[in-house]
């Protein structure tokens, strides 16, 4: 299934397909003849299959710890060493870390080289690969530096999900749940059943029903996110900011727990529970909506209690929240679930204190 979008004048197509594409197909879609592939150690074998000997491959270390400037420099040095010209193609093969680093490197290489992504995780498919955000962590702050640089083609091969570990499924599913809050479908029984049907993949391994269910949910997430990003590609308005539901609390938790110690989705799930609580407190989120969000997250095994057990360093949490505040002159911004969607909340001068209380800090 193809989904075509235009983000700020740039065409971007997402392909949800059964099988991983080979380089010939990517060359033909991208109208390119030379490429480098950036992957991590996990996806290196897959990158080898995709390349079939037709491209140089650079593997980054695995995980969030590799989402740093050193990785960007390694990629740029390697690509320059390979002699890739301005007409060369960067292909990211992996999850959000690989696509963020490779995307950033492509966006600055010779002032912008062509980019394709083969997204191999549920999180990448449901969120990270689509919409053009690239970047890396700096000064212990997540995504401190980055660019907007949409990939022209994004491949979402379902066969990659078959070997994805449960923790990765859990991480990606949180972003899917976020999308169902944004379009209000979480409050329909049918959607909740479809989410809960992915439970086997969260604990043991995905069966065929999980793969089919994930394909439908990824399709939904891609449509919802793509429509939002088309309206506000550079997050200059409030529209794209809605995709940050659960992220103000979640990013602060990720930073405070030590980047990489919690998965992004685990932190976002906890952040969504907090955002719903904050929304209730501020009269934006109906109590029943907050309860549904909390119940679905709990049923799927996410940590929703406050304080989060990994939140040992309360000062670091408040520091990360304060950094989020600095990003907008108007003060700290959250996204709160409302009737059938969400809206941006600016709790004003007391926002930081209130957020600390909602996070369960003493
Ligand atoms: N992950 C949120 C966004 O792409 O805007």
Short mmCIF file of C-alpha atoms and ligand atoms in Angstrom, two decimals:
data_model
loop_
_atom_site.label_atom_id
_atom_site.label_comp_id
_atom_site.label_asym_id
_atom_site.label_seq_id
_atom_site.Cartn_x
_atom_site.Cartn_y
_atom_site.Cartn_z
CA UNK A 1 0.00 0.00 0.00
CA UNK A 2 1.43 3.40 -1.00
CA UNK A 3 0.78 6.67 0.78
CA UNK A 4 1.88 9.83 -1.04
CA UNK A 5 2.41 13.16 0.68
CA UNK A 6 3.91 16.57 -0.02
CA UNK A 7 5.78 18.03 2.92
CA UNK A 8 6.62 21.70 2.36
CA UNK A 9 6.89 21.16 -1.39
CA UNK A 10 8.84 17.87 -1.11
CA UNK A 11 7.17 14.68 -2.30
CA UNK A 12 7.45 11.78 0.11
CA UNK A 13 5.99 8.31 -0.45
CA UNK A 14 5.58 5.60 2.18
CA UNK A 15 5.37 2.01 0.93
CA UNK A 16 3.91 -0.56 3.32
CA UNK A 17 4.87 -3.85 1.70
CA UNK A 18 5.37 -7.52 2.54
CA UNK A 19 9.04 -7.73 1.55
CA UNK A 20 12.21 -5.69 1.96
CA UNK A 21 13.13 -3.87 -1.29
CA UNK A 22 16.39 -4.55 -3.09
CA UNK A 23 18.78 -1.82 -4.25
CA UNK A 24 17.67 -2.04 -7.91
CA UNK A 25 14.12 -1.11 -6.94
CA UNK A 26 15.36 1.76 -4.73
CA UNK A 27 17.60 3.05 -7.55
CA UNK A 28 14.68 2.96 -9.94
CA UNK A 29 12.29 4.77 -7.54
CA UNK A 30 14.95 7.34 -6.64
CA UNK A 31 16.33 7.71 -10.18
CA UNK A 32 19.83 7.19 -8.76
CA UNK A 33 22.80 5.09 -9.78
CA UNK A 34 25.08 5.26 -6.76
CA UNK A 35 24.33 4.90 -3.08
CA UNK A 36 25.75 4.39 0.36
CA UNK A 37 23.79 2.47 2.92
CA UNK A 38 23.82 3.48 6.59
CA UNK A 39 22.63 0.84 9.05
CA UNK A 40 23.46 -0.36 12.56
CA UNK A 41 25.02 -3.62 13.69
CA UNK A 42 21.56 -5.17 14.00
CA UNK A 43 20.48 -4.33 10.50
CA UNK A 44 23.86 -4.86 8.83
CA UNK A 45 22.93 -8.34 7.49
CA UNK A 46 19.71 -6.95 6.02
CA UNK A 47 21.62 -4.00 4.55
CA UNK A 48 23.93 -6.54 2.90
CA UNK A 49 20.94 -8.33 1.34
CA UNK A 50 19.47 -5.04 0.11
CA UNK A 51 22.79 -3.92 -1.38
CA UNK A 52 23.64 -7.23 -3.02
CA UNK A 53 27.19 -5.91 -3.41
CA UNK A 54 25.98 -2.76 -5.19
CA UNK A 55 26.66 -0.18 -2.49
CA UNK A 56 29.07 0.52 0.34
CA UNK A 57 27.61 -0.11 3.78
CA UNK A 58 28.43 1.76 7.00
CA UNK A 59 27.21 0.30 10.28
CA UNK A 60 26.70 2.47 13.36
CA UNK A 61 26.66 1.03 16.88
CA UNK A 62 23.15 0.00 18.03
CA UNK A 63 20.73 2.05 20.03
CA UNK A 64 20.12 5.56 21.33
CA UNK A 65 23.72 5.83 22.57
CA UNK A 66 24.77 6.10 18.91
CA UNK A 67 22.48 9.04 18.24
CA UNK A 68 25.22 11.60 18.61
CA UNK A 69 27.45 13.95 16.69
CA UNK A 70 30.24 11.32 16.47
CA UNK A 71 27.92 9.09 14.43
CA UNK A 72 27.08 11.95 12.08
CA UNK A 73 30.78 12.65 11.63
CA UNK A 74 31.52 8.96 11.04
CA UNK A 75 28.86 8.79 8.34
CA UNK A 76 29.99 12.00 6.63
CA UNK A 77 33.64 10.92 6.72
CA UNK A 78 32.78 7.48 5.34
CA UNK A 79 30.55 8.86 2.60
CA UNK A 80 33.14 11.44 1.59
CA UNK A 81 35.77 8.67 1.62
CA UNK A 82 33.56 6.61 -0.69
CA UNK A 83 33.52 9.57 -3.06
CA UNK A 84 29.76 9.92 -3.20
CA UNK A 85 28.86 12.83 -5.46
CA UNK A 86 26.10 15.37 -5.08
CA UNK A 87 23.89 13.06 -7.15
CA UNK A 88 24.56 10.12 -4.80
CA UNK A 89 21.92 8.56 -2.62
CA UNK A 90 21.87 7.96 1.13
CA UNK A 91 19.84 4.90 2.13
CA UNK A 92 19.07 4.41 5.83
CA UNK A 93 18.33 0.82 6.83
CA UNK A 94 17.13 0.58 10.41
CA UNK A 95 14.98 2.20 13.06
CA UNK A 96 14.64 5.78 14.25
CA UNK A 97 18.25 6.26 15.34
CA UNK A 98 19.65 5.18 11.98
CA UNK A 99 17.12 7.20 9.96
CA UNK A 100 17.63 10.30 12.14
CA UNK A 101 21.43 10.15 11.84
CA UNK A 102 21.50 9.18 8.16
CA UNK A 103 18.80 11.77 7.39
CA UNK A 104 20.75 14.50 9.14
CA UNK A 105 23.98 13.54 7.36
CA UNK A 106 22.16 13.51 3.99
CA UNK A 107 20.64 16.91 4.73
CA UNK A 108 24.03 18.56 5.18
CA UNK A 109 26.16 16.50 2.74
CA UNK A 110 27.06 18.85 -0.09
CA UNK A 111 24.09 20.94 1.12
CA UNK A 112 21.62 18.12 0.61
CA UNK A 113 21.82 14.64 -0.95
CA UNK A 114 18.95 12.34 -1.92
CA UNK A 115 17.55 10.19 0.90
CA UNK A 116 15.58 6.94 1.04
CA UNK A 117 14.73 5.01 4.21
CA UNK A 118 14.09 1.31 4.69
CA UNK A 119 12.39 1.41 8.06
CA UNK A 120 12.85 -1.84 9.96
CA UNK A 121 11.11 -1.14 13.28
CA UNK A 122 7.51 -0.52 14.26
CA UNK A 123 8.53 2.82 15.80
CA UNK A 124 10.24 3.86 12.57
CA UNK A 125 7.22 2.92 10.48
CA UNK A 126 4.64 4.47 12.79
CA UNK A 127 6.55 7.68 13.41
CA UNK A 128 10.28 8.32 13.02
CA UNK A 129 10.78 7.61 9.32
CA UNK A 130 7.93 9.79 8.07
CA UNK A 131 7.74 13.56 8.09
CA UNK A 132 11.35 14.62 7.72
CA UNK A 133 12.61 15.17 11.25
CA UNK A 134 16.30 14.26 11.51
CA UNK A 135 18.74 14.86 14.32
CA UNK A 136 20.82 13.69 17.20
CA UNK A 137 21.17 14.03 20.96
CA UNK A 138 23.58 16.59 22.37
CA UNK A 139 24.44 17.87 25.88
CA UNK A 140 22.39 14.92 27.25
CA UNK A 141 19.26 16.41 25.67
CA UNK A 142 17.32 14.31 23.22
CA UNK A 143 17.12 15.62 19.65
CA UNK A 144 18.96 18.79 20.62
CA UNK A 145 20.12 19.38 17.02
CA UNK A 146 18.43 18.46 13.77
CA UNK A 147 16.89 19.43 10.46
CA UNK A 148 13.67 18.89 8.54
CA UNK A 149 14.57 16.72 5.55
CA UNK A 150 11.88 14.33 4.29
CA UNK A 151 13.03 11.13 2.59
CA UNK A 152 11.69 10.83 -0.97
CA UNK A 153 10.82 7.14 -0.52
CA UNK A 154 10.23 5.31 2.75
CA UNK A 155 9.92 1.53 2.61
CA UNK A 156 8.13 -0.20 5.45
CA UNK A 157 8.70 -3.92 4.90
CA UNK A 158 6.50 -6.07 7.11
CA UNK A 159 8.96 -8.97 6.98
CA UNK A 160 11.29 -6.87 9.18
CA UNK A 161 8.68 -6.97 11.95
CA UNK A 162 8.79 -10.77 12.18
CA UNK A 163 12.17 -10.73 13.92
CA UNK A 164 11.62 -7.55 15.94
CA UNK A 165 12.11 -8.13 19.70
CA UNK A 166 9.12 -7.56 22.06
CA UNK A 167 10.68 -4.41 23.54
CA UNK A 168 10.81 -2.85 20.06
CA UNK A 169 7.19 -3.78 19.41
CA UNK A 170 6.25 -2.14 22.69
CA UNK A 171 8.17 0.98 21.76
CA UNK A 172 6.49 1.31 18.37
CA UNK A 173 3.04 0.46 19.62
CA UNK A 174 3.13 3.45 21.99
CA UNK A 175 3.45 5.80 19.00
CA UNK A 176 0.55 4.00 17.31
CA UNK A 177 -1.57 4.43 20.45
CA UNK A 178 -0.63 8.12 20.39
CA UNK A 179 -1.98 8.37 16.85
CA UNK A 180 -5.27 6.76 17.88
CA UNK A 181 -5.64 9.41 20.59
CA UNK A 182 -5.00 12.12 17.99
CA UNK A 183 -7.67 10.88 15.58
CA UNK A 184 -10.02 9.83 18.39
CA UNK A 185 -10.18 6.20 17.21
CA UNK A 186 -8.85 4.93 20.57
CA UNK A 187 -12.31 5.54 21.97
CA UNK A 188 -13.85 3.01 19.56
CA UNK A 189 -14.03 -0.61 20.74
CA UNK A 190 -12.84 -1.89 17.36
CA UNK A 191 -9.55 0.06 17.56
CA UNK A 192 -8.87 -1.04 21.12
CA UNK A 193 -9.42 -4.66 20.05
CA UNK A 194 -6.93 -4.20 17.21
CA UNK A 195 -4.35 -2.74 19.59
CA UNK A 196 -4.80 -5.49 22.17
CA UNK A 197 -4.55 -8.13 19.43
CA UNK A 198 -0.85 -7.22 19.14
CA UNK A 199 -0.22 -8.48 22.70
CA UNK A 200 1.61 -11.70 21.60
CA UNK A 201 4.27 -9.58 19.89
CA UNK A 202 4.84 -7.67 23.14
CA UNK A 203 5.79 -10.73 25.14
CA UNK A 204 6.78 -13.65 22.93
CA UNK A 205 6.86 -13.23 19.15
CA UNK A 206 4.53 -11.92 16.50
CA UNK A 207 2.24 -14.42 14.78
CA UNK A 208 0.74 -13.84 11.33
CA UNK A 209 -2.26 -12.10 12.88
CA UNK A 210 0.09 -9.62 14.61
CA UNK A 211 1.82 -8.83 11.32
CA UNK A 212 -1.53 -8.26 9.56
CA UNK A 213 -2.79 -6.19 12.49
CA UNK A 214 0.42 -4.15 12.55
CA UNK A 215 0.15 -3.49 8.80
CA UNK A 216 -3.33 -2.00 9.25
CA UNK A 217 -2.29 0.07 12.28
CA UNK A 218 0.90 1.33 10.59
CA UNK A 219 -1.25 2.35 7.60
CA UNK A 220 -3.52 4.30 9.94
CA UNK A 221 -0.57 5.94 11.74
CA UNK A 222 1.06 6.91 8.42
CA UNK A 223 -2.18 8.48 7.15
CA UNK A 224 -2.80 10.44 10.36
CA UNK A 225 0.80 11.63 10.71
CA UNK A 226 1.18 12.39 7.00
CA UNK A 227 -1.97 14.54 6.98
CA UNK A 228 -0.79 16.47 10.03
CA UNK A 229 2.73 17.04 8.67
CA UNK A 230 1.37 18.18 5.29
CA UNK A 231 -0.49 20.97 7.12
CA UNK A 232 2.47 22.06 9.27
CA UNK A 233 5.70 20.54 7.90
CA UNK A 234 8.10 22.69 9.93
CA UNK A 235 6.07 22.68 13.16
CA UNK A 236 5.61 26.42 12.96
CA UNK A 237 1.97 26.21 14.05
CA UNK A 238 0.21 24.03 16.59
CA UNK A 239 -0.73 21.26 14.14
CA UNK A 240 2.48 19.22 14.03
CA UNK A 241 3.07 19.86 17.72
CA UNK A 242 0.11 17.53 18.35
CA UNK A 243 2.40 14.66 17.35
CA UNK A 244 4.33 15.47 20.52
CA UNK A 245 1.55 14.10 22.71
CA UNK A 246 3.29 12.42 25.64
CA UNK A 247 6.69 13.69 24.47
CA UNK A 248 7.28 16.65 26.83
CA UNK A 249 7.03 14.33 29.83
CA UNK A 250 8.46 11.39 27.85
CA UNK A 251 11.60 13.15 26.60
CA UNK A 252 12.29 14.52 30.07
CA UNK A 253 11.96 11.00 31.48
CA UNK A 254 14.25 9.56 28.79
CA UNK A 255 16.88 12.21 29.53
CA UNK A 256 16.59 11.83 33.32
CA UNK A 257 16.65 8.03 33.24
CA UNK A 258 19.79 8.18 31.06
CA UNK A 259 19.32 8.29 27.30
CA UNK A 260 18.76 4.77 26.02
CA UNK A 261 17.84 3.12 29.32
CA UNK A 262 14.11 3.33 28.58
CA UNK A 263 12.85 2.83 25.05
CA UNK A 264 11.35 5.91 23.42
CA UNK A 265 7.89 4.33 23.31
CA UNK A 266 7.98 3.29 26.97
CA UNK A 267 8.76 6.90 27.90
CA UNK A 268 6.09 8.28 25.56
CA UNK A 269 3.47 5.89 26.97
CA UNK A 270 4.24 7.15 30.48
CA UNK A 271 4.19 10.69 29.12
CA UNK A 272 0.75 10.15 27.58
CA UNK A 273 -0.63 9.00 30.92
CA UNK A 274 0.83 12.16 32.50
CA UNK A 275 -0.48 14.42 29.72
CA UNK A 276 -3.97 12.97 30.20
CA UNK A 277 -3.73 13.61 33.95
CA UNK A 278 -2.57 17.17 33.33
CA UNK A 279 -5.39 17.64 30.81
CA UNK A 280 -7.95 16.53 33.39
CA UNK A 281 -6.47 18.90 35.95
CA UNK A 282 -6.69 21.81 33.51
CA UNK A 283 -10.22 20.91 32.39
CA UNK A 284 -9.21 19.95 28.83
CA UNK A 285 -9.34 16.16 29.00
CA UNK A 286 -12.64 14.52 29.97
CA UNK A 287 -12.05 12.12 32.87
CA UNK A 288 -13.46 9.21 30.85
CA UNK A 289 -10.96 9.84 28.03
CA UNK A 290 -8.06 9.89 30.50
CA UNK A 291 -9.29 6.62 31.99
CA UNK A 292 -9.48 4.95 28.56
CA UNK A 293 -5.92 6.05 27.75
CA UNK A 294 -4.68 4.83 31.12
CA UNK A 295 -6.56 1.50 30.85
CA UNK A 296 -5.30 0.69 27.34
CA UNK A 297 -1.71 1.52 28.30
CA UNK A 298 -1.92 -0.55 31.48
CA UNK A 299 -3.55 -3.48 29.71
CA UNK A 300 -0.71 -3.51 27.20
CA UNK A 301 1.81 -3.55 30.04
CA UNK A 302 3.15 0.01 29.95
CA UNK A 303 4.31 1.70 33.15
CA UNK A 304 1.82 4.48 33.89
CA UNK A 305 2.45 5.16 37.58
CA UNK A 306 3.97 8.38 38.85
CA UNK A 307 6.74 8.75 39.70
CA UNK A 308 8.18 6.39 37.09
CA UNK A 309 10.43 3.79 38.80
CA UNK A 310 13.32 4.82 36.52
CA UNK A 311 13.01 8.45 37.61
CA UNK A 312 15.81 8.45 40.15
CA UNK A 313 17.29 11.79 39.15
CA UNK A 314 14.48 14.26 39.77
CA UNK A 315 16.71 17.25 39.18
CA UNK A 316 17.65 15.98 35.72
CA UNK A 317 13.95 15.51 34.93
CA UNK A 318 13.13 19.10 35.88
CA UNK A 319 16.18 20.31 33.97
CA UNK A 320 15.02 18.52 30.83
CA UNK A 321 11.51 19.94 31.26
CA UNK A 322 12.96 23.40 31.71
CA UNK A 323 14.87 22.92 28.46
CA UNK A 324 11.60 22.09 26.70
CA UNK A 325 10.29 25.37 28.11
CA UNK A 326 13.15 27.32 26.60
CA UNK A 327 12.15 26.10 23.14
CA UNK A 328 9.00 28.24 23.17
CA UNK A 329 8.88 31.81 24.43
CA UNK A 330 5.30 31.23 25.62
CA UNK A 331 6.53 28.74 28.23
CA UNK A 332 6.12 25.02 28.72
CA UNK A 333 3.81 23.40 26.18
CA UNK A 334 2.06 20.08 26.51
CA UNK A 335 -0.39 18.30 24.29
CA UNK A 336 -3.54 17.30 26.11
CA UNK A 337 -6.09 14.78 24.88
CA UNK A 338 -9.51 16.40 24.42
CA UNK A 339 -12.89 15.07 23.24
CA UNK A 340 -11.86 13.32 20.02
CA UNK A 341 -8.35 14.53 19.46
CA UNK A 342 -5.82 16.68 21.27
CA UNK A 343 -4.76 20.27 21.62
CA UNK A 344 -1.71 22.20 22.72
CA UNK A 345 -1.81 23.34 26.35
CA UNK A 346 0.29 26.17 27.76
CA UNK A 347 -0.24 25.99 31.51
CA UNK A 348 1.42 29.39 32.07
CA UNK A 349 3.93 30.41 34.70
CA UNK A 350 3.15 27.52 37.02
CA UNK A 351 3.53 24.94 34.24
CA UNK A 352 6.87 23.60 35.43
CA UNK A 353 5.71 23.19 39.02
CA UNK A 354 2.47 21.56 37.92
CA UNK A 355 4.35 19.19 35.60
CA UNK A 356 6.63 18.21 38.49
CA UNK A 357 3.60 17.40 40.64
CA UNK A 358 1.93 15.38 37.87
CA UNK A 359 5.20 13.48 37.38
CA UNK A 360 4.98 12.53 41.08
CA UNK A 361 8.11 14.40 42.14
CA UNK A 362 8.54 15.26 45.78
N1 LIG B 1 7.79 12.57 15.91
C1 LIG B 1 7.05 13.75 15.84
C2 LIG B 1 7.16 14.45 14.54
O1 LIG B 1 7.63 13.87 13.58
O2 LIG B 1 6.78 15.59 14.46
#
